[in-house]
mmCIF file of C-alpha atoms in Angstrom:
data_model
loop_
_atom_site.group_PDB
_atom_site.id
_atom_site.type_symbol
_atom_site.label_atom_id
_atom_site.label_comp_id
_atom_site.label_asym_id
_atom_site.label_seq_id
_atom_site.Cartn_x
_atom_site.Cartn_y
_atom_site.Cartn_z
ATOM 1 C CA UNK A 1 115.735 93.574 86.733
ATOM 2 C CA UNK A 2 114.703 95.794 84.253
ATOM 3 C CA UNK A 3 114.208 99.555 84.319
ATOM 4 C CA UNK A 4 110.568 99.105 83.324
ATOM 5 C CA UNK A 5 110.092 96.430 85.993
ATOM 6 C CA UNK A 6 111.611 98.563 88.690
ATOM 7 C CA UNK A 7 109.149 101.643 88.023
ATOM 8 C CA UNK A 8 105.963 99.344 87.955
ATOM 9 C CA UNK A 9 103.026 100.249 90.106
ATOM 10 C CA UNK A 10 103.150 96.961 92.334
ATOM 11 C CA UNK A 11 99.886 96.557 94.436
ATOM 12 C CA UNK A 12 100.272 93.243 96.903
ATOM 13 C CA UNK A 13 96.518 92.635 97.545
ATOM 14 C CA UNK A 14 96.865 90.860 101.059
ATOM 15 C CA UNK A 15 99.412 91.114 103.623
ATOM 16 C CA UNK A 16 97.784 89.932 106.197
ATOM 17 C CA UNK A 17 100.252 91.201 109.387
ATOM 18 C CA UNK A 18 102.423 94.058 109.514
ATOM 19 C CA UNK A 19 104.190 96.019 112.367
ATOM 20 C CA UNK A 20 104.428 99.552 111.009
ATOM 21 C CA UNK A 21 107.870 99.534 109.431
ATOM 22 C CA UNK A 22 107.235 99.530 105.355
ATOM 23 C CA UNK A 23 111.084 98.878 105.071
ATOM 24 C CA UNK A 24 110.442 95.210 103.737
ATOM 25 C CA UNK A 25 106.989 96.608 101.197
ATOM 26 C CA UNK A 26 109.836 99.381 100.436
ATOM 27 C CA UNK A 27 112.537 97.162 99.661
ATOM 28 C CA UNK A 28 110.718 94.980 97.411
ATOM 29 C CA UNK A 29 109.118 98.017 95.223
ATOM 30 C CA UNK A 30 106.025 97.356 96.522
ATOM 31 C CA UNK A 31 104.112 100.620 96.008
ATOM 32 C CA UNK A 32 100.678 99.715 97.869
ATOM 33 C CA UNK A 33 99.412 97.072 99.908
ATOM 34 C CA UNK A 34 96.005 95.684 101.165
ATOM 35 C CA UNK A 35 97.358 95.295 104.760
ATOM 36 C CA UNK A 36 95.035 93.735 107.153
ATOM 37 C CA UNK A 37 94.880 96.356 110.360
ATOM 38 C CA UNK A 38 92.271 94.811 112.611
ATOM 39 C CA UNK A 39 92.472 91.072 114.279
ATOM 40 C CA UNK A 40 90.793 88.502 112.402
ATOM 41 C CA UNK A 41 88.340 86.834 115.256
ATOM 42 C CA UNK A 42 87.573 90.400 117.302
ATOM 43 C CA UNK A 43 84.992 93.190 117.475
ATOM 44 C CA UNK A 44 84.606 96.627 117.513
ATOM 45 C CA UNK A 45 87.216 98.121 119.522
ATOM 46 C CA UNK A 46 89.951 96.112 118.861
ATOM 47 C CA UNK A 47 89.277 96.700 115.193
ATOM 48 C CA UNK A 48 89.360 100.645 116.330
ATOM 49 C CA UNK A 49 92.099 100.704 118.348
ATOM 50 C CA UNK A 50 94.637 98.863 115.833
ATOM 51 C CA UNK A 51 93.082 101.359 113.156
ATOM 52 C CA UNK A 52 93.653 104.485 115.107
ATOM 53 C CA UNK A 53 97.329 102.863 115.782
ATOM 54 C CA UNK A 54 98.465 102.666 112.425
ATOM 55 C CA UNK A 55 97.198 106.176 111.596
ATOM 56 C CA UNK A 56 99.139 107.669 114.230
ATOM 57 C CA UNK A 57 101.845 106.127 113.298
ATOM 58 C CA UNK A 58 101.815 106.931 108.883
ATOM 59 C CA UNK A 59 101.092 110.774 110.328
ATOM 60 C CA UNK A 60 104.643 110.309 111.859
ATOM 61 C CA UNK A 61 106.734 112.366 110.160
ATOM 62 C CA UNK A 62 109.422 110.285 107.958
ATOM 63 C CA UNK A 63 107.508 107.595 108.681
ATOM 64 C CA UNK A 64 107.106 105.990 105.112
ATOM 65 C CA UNK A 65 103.711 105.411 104.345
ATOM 66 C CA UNK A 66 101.231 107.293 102.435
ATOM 67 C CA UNK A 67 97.286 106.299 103.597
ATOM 68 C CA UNK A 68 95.344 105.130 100.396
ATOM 69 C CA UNK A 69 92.094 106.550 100.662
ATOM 70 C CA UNK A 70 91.738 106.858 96.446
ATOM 71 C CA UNK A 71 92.951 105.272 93.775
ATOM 72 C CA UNK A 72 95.215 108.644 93.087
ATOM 73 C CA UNK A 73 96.907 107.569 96.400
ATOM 74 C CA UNK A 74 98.320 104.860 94.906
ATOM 75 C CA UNK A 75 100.188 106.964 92.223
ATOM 76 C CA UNK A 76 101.072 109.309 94.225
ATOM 77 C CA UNK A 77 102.808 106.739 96.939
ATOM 78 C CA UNK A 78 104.736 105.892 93.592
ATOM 79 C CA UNK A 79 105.536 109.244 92.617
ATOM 80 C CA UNK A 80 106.914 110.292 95.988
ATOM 81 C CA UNK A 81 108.636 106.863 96.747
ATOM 82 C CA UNK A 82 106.230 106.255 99.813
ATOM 83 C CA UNK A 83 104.405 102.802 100.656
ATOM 84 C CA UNK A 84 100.575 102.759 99.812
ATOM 85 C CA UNK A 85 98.799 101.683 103.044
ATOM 86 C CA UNK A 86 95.452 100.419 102.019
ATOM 87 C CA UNK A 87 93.135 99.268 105.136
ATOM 88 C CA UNK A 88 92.016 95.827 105.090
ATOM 89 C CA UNK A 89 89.555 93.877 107.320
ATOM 90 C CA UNK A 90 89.162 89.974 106.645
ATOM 91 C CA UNK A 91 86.358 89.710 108.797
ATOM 92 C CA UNK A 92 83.748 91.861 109.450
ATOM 93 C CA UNK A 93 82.619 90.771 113.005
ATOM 94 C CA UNK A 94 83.648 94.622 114.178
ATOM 95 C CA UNK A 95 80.685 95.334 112.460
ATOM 96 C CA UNK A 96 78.661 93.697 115.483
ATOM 97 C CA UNK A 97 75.179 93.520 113.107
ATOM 98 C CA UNK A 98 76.022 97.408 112.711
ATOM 99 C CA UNK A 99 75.316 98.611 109.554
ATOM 100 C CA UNK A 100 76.212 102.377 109.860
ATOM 101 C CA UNK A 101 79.668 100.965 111.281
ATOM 102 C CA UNK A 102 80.673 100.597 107.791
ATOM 103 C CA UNK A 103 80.584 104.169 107.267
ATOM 104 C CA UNK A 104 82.261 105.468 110.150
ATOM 105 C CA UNK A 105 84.841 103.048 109.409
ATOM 106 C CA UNK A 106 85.259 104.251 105.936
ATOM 107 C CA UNK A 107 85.300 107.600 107.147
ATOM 108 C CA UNK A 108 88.880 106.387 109.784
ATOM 109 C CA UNK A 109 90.175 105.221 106.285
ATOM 110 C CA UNK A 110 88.545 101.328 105.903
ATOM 111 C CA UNK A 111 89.210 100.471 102.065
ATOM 112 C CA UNK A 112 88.953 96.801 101.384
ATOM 113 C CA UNK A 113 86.484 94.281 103.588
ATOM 114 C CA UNK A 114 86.543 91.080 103.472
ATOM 115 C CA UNK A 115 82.839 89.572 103.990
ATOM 116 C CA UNK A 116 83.854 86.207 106.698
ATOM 117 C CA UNK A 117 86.738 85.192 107.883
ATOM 118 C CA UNK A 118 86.595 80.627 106.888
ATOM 119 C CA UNK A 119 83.650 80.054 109.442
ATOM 120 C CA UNK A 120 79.984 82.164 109.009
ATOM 121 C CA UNK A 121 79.119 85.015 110.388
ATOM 122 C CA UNK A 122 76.042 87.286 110.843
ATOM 123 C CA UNK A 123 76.900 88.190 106.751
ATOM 124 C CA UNK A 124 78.091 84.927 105.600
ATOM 125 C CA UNK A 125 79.096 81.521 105.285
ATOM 126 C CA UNK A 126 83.154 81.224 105.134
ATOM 127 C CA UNK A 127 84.550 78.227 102.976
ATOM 128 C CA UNK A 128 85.489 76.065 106.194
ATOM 129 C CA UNK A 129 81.267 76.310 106.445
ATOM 130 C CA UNK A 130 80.328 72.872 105.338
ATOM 131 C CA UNK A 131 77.164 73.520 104.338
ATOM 132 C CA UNK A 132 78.026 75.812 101.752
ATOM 133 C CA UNK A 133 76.015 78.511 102.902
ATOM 134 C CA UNK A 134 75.743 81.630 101.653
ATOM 135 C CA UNK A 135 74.838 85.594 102.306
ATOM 136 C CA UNK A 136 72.696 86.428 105.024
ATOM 137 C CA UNK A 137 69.731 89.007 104.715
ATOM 138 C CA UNK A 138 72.005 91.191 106.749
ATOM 139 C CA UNK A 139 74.934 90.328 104.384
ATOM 140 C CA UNK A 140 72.639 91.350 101.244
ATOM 141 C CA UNK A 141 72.266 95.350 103.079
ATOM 142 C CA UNK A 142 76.127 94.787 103.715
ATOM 143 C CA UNK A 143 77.221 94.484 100.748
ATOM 144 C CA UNK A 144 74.566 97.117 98.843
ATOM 145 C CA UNK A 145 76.236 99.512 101.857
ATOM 146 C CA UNK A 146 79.889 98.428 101.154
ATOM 147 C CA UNK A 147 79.386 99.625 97.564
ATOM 148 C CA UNK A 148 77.523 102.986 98.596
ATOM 149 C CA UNK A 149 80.088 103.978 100.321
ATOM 150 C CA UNK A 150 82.813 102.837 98.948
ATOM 151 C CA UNK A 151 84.476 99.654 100.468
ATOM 152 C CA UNK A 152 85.765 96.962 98.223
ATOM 153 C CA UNK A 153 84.206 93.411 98.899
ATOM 154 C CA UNK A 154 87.084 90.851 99.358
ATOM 155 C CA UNK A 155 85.650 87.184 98.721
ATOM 156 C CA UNK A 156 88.794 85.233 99.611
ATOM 157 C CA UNK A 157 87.638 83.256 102.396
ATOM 158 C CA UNK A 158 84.596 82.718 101.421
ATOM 159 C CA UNK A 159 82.082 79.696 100.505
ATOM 160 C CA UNK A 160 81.495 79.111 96.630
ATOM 161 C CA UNK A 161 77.991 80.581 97.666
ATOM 162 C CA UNK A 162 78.589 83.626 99.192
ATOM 163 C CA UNK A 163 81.297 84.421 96.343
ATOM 164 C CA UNK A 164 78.190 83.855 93.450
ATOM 165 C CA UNK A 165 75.973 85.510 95.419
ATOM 166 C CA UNK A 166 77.930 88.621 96.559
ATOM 167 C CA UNK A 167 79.089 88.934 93.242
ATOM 168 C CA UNK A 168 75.552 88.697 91.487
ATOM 169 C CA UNK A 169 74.357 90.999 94.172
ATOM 170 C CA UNK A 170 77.256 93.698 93.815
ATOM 171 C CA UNK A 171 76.861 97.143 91.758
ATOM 172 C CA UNK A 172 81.087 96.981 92.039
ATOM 173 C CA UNK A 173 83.972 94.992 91.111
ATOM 174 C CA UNK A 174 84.370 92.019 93.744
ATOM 175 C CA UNK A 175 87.426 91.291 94.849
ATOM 176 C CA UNK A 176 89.462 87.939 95.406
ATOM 177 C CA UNK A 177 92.307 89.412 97.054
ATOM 178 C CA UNK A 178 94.396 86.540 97.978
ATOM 179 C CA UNK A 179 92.974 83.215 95.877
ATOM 180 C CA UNK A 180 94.138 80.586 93.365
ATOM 181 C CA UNK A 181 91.975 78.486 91.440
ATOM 182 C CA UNK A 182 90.645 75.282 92.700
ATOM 183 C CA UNK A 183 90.964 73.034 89.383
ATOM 184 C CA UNK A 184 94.748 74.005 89.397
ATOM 185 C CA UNK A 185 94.963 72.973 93.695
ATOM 186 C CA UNK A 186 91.986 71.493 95.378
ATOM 187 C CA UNK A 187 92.506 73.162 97.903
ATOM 188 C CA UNK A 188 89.583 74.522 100.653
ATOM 189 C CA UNK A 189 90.791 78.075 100.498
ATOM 190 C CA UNK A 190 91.191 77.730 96.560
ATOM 191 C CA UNK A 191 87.631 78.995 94.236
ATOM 192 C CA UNK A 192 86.192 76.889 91.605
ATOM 193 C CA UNK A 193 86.242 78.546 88.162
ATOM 194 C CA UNK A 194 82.251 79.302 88.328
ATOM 195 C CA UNK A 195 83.376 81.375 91.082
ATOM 196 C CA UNK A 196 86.259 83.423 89.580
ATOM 197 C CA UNK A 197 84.553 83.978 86.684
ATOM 198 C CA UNK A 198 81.415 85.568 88.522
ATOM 199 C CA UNK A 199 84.009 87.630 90.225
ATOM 200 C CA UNK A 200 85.232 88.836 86.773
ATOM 201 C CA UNK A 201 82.396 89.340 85.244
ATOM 202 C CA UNK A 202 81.880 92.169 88.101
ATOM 203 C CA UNK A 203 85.350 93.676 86.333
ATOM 204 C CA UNK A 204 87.033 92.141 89.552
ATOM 205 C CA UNK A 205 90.120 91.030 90.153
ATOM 206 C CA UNK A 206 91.759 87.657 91.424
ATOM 207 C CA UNK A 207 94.936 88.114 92.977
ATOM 208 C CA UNK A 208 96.387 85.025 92.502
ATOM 209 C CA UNK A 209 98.976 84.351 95.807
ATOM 210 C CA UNK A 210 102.436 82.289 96.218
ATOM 211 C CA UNK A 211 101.005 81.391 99.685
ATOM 212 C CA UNK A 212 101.873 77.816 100.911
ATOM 213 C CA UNK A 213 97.708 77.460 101.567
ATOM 214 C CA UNK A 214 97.179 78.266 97.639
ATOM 215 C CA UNK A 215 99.860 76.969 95.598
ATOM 216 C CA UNK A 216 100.667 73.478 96.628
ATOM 217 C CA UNK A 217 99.571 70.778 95.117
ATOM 218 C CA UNK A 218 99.161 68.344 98.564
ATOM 219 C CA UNK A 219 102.510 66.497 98.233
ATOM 220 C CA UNK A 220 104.500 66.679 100.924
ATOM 221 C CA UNK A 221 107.538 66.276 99.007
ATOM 222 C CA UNK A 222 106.769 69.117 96.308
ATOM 223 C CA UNK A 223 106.903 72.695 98.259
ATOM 224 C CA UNK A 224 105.387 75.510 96.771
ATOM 225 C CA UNK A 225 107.347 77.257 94.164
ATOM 226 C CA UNK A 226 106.998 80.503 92.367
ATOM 227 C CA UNK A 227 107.211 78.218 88.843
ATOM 228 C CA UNK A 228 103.404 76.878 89.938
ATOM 229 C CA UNK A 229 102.339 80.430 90.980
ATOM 230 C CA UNK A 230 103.006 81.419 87.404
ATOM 231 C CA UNK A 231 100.834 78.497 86.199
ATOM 232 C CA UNK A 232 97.901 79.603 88.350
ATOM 233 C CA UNK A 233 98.190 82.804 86.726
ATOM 234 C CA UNK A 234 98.318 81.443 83.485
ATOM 235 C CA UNK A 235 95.140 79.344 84.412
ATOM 236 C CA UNK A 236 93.108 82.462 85.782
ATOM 237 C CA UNK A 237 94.124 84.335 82.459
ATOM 238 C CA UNK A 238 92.935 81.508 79.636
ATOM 239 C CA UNK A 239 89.776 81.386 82.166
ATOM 240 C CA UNK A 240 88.892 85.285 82.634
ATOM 241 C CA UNK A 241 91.851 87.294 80.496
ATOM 242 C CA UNK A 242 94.678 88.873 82.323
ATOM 243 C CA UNK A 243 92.710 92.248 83.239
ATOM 244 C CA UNK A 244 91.643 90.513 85.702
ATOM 245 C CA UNK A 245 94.269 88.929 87.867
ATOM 246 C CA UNK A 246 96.558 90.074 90.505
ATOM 247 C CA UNK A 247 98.857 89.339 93.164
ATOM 248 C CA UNK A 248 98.070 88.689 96.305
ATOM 249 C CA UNK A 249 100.921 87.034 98.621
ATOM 250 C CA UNK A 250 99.460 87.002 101.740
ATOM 251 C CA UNK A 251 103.119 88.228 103.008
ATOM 252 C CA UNK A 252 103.358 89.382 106.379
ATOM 253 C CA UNK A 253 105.165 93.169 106.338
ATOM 254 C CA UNK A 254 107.468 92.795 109.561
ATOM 255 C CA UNK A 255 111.310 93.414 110.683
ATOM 256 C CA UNK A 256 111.012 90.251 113.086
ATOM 257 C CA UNK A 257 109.035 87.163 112.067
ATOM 258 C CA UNK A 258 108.619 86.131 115.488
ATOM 259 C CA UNK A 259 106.367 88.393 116.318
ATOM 260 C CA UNK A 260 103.665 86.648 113.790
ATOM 261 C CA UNK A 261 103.805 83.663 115.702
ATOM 262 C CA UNK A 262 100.916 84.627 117.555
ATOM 263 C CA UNK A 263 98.713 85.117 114.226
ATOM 264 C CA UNK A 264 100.534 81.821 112.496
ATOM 265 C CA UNK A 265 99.120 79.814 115.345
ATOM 266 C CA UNK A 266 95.432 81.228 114.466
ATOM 267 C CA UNK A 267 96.023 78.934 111.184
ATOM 268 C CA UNK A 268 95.915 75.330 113.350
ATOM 269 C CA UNK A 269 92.542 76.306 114.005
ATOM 270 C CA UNK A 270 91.227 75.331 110.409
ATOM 271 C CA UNK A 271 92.347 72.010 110.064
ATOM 272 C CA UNK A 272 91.494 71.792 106.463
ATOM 273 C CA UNK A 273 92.937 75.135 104.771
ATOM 274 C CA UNK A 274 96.232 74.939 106.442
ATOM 275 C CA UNK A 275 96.814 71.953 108.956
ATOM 276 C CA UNK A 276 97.603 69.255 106.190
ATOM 277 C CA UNK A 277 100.638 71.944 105.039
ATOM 278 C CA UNK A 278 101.765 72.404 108.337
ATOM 279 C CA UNK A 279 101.820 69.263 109.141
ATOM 280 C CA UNK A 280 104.393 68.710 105.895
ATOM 281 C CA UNK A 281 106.346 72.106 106.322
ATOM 282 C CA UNK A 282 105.583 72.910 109.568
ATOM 283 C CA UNK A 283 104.315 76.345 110.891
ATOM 284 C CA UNK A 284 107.352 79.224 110.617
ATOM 285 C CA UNK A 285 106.762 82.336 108.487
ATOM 286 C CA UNK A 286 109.313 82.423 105.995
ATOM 287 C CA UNK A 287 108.076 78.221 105.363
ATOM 288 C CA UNK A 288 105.377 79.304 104.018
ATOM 289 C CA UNK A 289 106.330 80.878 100.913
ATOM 290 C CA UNK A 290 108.340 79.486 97.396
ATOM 291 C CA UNK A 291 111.834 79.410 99.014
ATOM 292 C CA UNK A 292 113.211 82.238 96.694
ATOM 293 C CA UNK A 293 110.184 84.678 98.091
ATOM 294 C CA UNK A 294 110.031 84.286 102.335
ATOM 295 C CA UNK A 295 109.379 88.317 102.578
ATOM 296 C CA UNK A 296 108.101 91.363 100.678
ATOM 297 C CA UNK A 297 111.830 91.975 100.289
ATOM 298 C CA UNK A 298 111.751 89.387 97.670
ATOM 299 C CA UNK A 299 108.874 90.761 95.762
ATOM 300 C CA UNK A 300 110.683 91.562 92.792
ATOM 301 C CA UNK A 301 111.304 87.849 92.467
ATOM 302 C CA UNK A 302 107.530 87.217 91.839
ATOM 303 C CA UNK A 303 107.950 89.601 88.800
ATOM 304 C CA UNK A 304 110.893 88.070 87.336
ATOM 305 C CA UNK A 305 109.072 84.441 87.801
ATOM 306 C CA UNK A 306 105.996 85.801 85.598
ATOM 307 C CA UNK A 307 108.728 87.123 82.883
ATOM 308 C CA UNK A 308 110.317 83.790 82.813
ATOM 309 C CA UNK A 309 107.261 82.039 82.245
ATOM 310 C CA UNK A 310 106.623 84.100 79.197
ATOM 311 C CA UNK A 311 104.095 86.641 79.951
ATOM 312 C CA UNK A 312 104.575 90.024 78.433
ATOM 313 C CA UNK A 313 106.313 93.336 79.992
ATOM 314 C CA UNK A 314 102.278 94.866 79.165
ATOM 315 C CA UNK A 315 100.561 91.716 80.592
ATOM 316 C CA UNK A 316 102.884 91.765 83.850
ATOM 317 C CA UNK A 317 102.306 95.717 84.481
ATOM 318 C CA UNK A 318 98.250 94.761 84.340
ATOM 319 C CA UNK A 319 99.093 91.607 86.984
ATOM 320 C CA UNK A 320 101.667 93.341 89.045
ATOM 321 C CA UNK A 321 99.151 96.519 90.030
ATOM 322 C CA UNK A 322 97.140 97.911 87.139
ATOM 323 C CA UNK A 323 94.447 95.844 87.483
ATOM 324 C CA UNK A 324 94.176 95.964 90.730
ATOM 325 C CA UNK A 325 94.316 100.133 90.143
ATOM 326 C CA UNK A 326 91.619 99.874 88.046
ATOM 327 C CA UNK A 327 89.507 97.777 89.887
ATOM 328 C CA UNK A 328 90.087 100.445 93.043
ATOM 329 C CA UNK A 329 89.156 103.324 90.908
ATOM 330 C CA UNK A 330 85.890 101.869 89.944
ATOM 331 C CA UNK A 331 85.150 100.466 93.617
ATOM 332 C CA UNK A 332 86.220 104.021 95.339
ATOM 333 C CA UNK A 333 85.040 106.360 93.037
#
């Protein structure tokens, strides 16, 4: 790897587990993360107590991280050799029809929100919502309160409605965290170009993801591979321009992948975005991912996959984290 590749700023925009170590985000020059810190299906105290968990444990001294509360964070994780921890929701059920929850949980260090979790909730429909629904009148003061205060909108799981309308409705850059595009993979968690480009047109960013769930193409006997991430990206770029795509891996940041197995199981609950892969790769972490990338360790991997495909040392430092820096900046203030 290059010396310019090795002192990127490298935002992942989903990992959606981790256990407190940053040793594998650390190890694969990750410098920030979007690192999902409440349980998916769960309310309000839960969503507290795992938040007031992981801040006790980045004020431990040595212990790694650096909290992300502004985009300055970010560099400064990079200038001190830390690990970024950006606080991520992907479902905003601890909200419980709340609205001044969104606040308070900004003020314990909530940074990125992501609107539904694949079914609806009292904001939106999800994408495993087969009637396409979309926001809510509820979701329409969430989101006007999400940009107020400064919490970026995540859109991944969403229905093709609720990503338009979110994104029509927003004063911010929306945010795909962890999404390919649907012409490239059908597949249910993937967005349809109308909807990508909506989220551009915000000055958003798509963070397109090596994930199994993503980047497959359906046949059992073709895995995913880092060779067909790079195409996605190449597909988001000729649809919205570069500036506006990202990575998002949906890696899990932990020393022992058994302890996931827990979450992993969550995924036989949607039938449609993962059951048809796990049914052809079956349901361990590291299965998951293009065989040379099963951890954040790895990470570097992604980088070297985008170079080999012929994008540029600029265009890769935009897609690796500047975009994504940007996009925070605007959304954060």
């Amino acid at each position: 790897m290059s010396d310019q590749t090795a002192q990127r700023i490298v935002i992942d925009g989903l990992v959606f587990h981790g256990d407190g170590n940053p040793e594998p985000l650390h190890t694969g020059r990750v410098t920030a993360a979007n690192i999902t810190v409440a349980p998916y299906t769960q309310g309000f105290e839960p969503a507290f107590d795992a938040m007031s968990r992981w801040l006790a444990n980045v004020a431990q001294p040595g212990s790694g991280w650096r909290l992300v509360l502004r985009a300055d964070d970010i560099e400064q994780a990079h200038a001190h050799g830390q690990t970024g921890l950006i606080m991520g929701w992907q479902n905003l059920l601890p909200l419980e029809s709340r609205l001044e929850r969104i606040r308070g949980f900004h003020a314990m260090g909530l940074r990125v929100g992501q609107l539904t979790y694949n079914e609806a909730n009292f904001v939106a429909d999800g994408c495993g919502e087969a009637r396409g629904g979309g926001l809510t009148e509820f979701g329409h003061a969430v989101v006007a309160e999400m940009n107020a205060v400064g919490v970026a909108i995540d859109l991944s799981h969403c229905s093709e409605a609720t990503v338009q309308q979110a994104a029509k409705l927003s004063a911010k850059p929306v945010l795909l965290t962890h999404a390919n595009a649907k012409s490239m993979h059908d597949r249910v968690r993937n967005k349809t170009d109308a909807s990508i480009e909506a989220v551009a047109a915000t000055g958003g960013v798509i963070g397109a993801s090596i994930h199994g769930f993503l980047n497959w193409s359906g046949d059992p006997a073709q895995p995913p591979t880092l060779e067909s991430f790079a195409a996605h990206v190449r597909h988001l770029g000729n649809l919205v321009g570069l500036e506006h795509v990202g990575i998002g891996t949906d890696f899990a940041c932990v020393q022992d992948p058994a302890q996931v197995d827990a979450v992993l199981e969550l995924s036989r609950n949607y039938p449609g975005p993962a059951g048809v892969f796990i049914n052809a790769f079956g349901n361990r972490l590291a299965d998951r991912y293009p065989k040379e990338t099963p951890s954040p360790r790895q990470f570097p991997s992604i980088l070297q996959a985008l170079e080999q495909a012929g994008f540029t040392a600029r265009e890769i430092d935009g897609i690796a984290g500047g975009n994504f820096l940007r996009a925070f900046r605007a959304i954060w203030g």
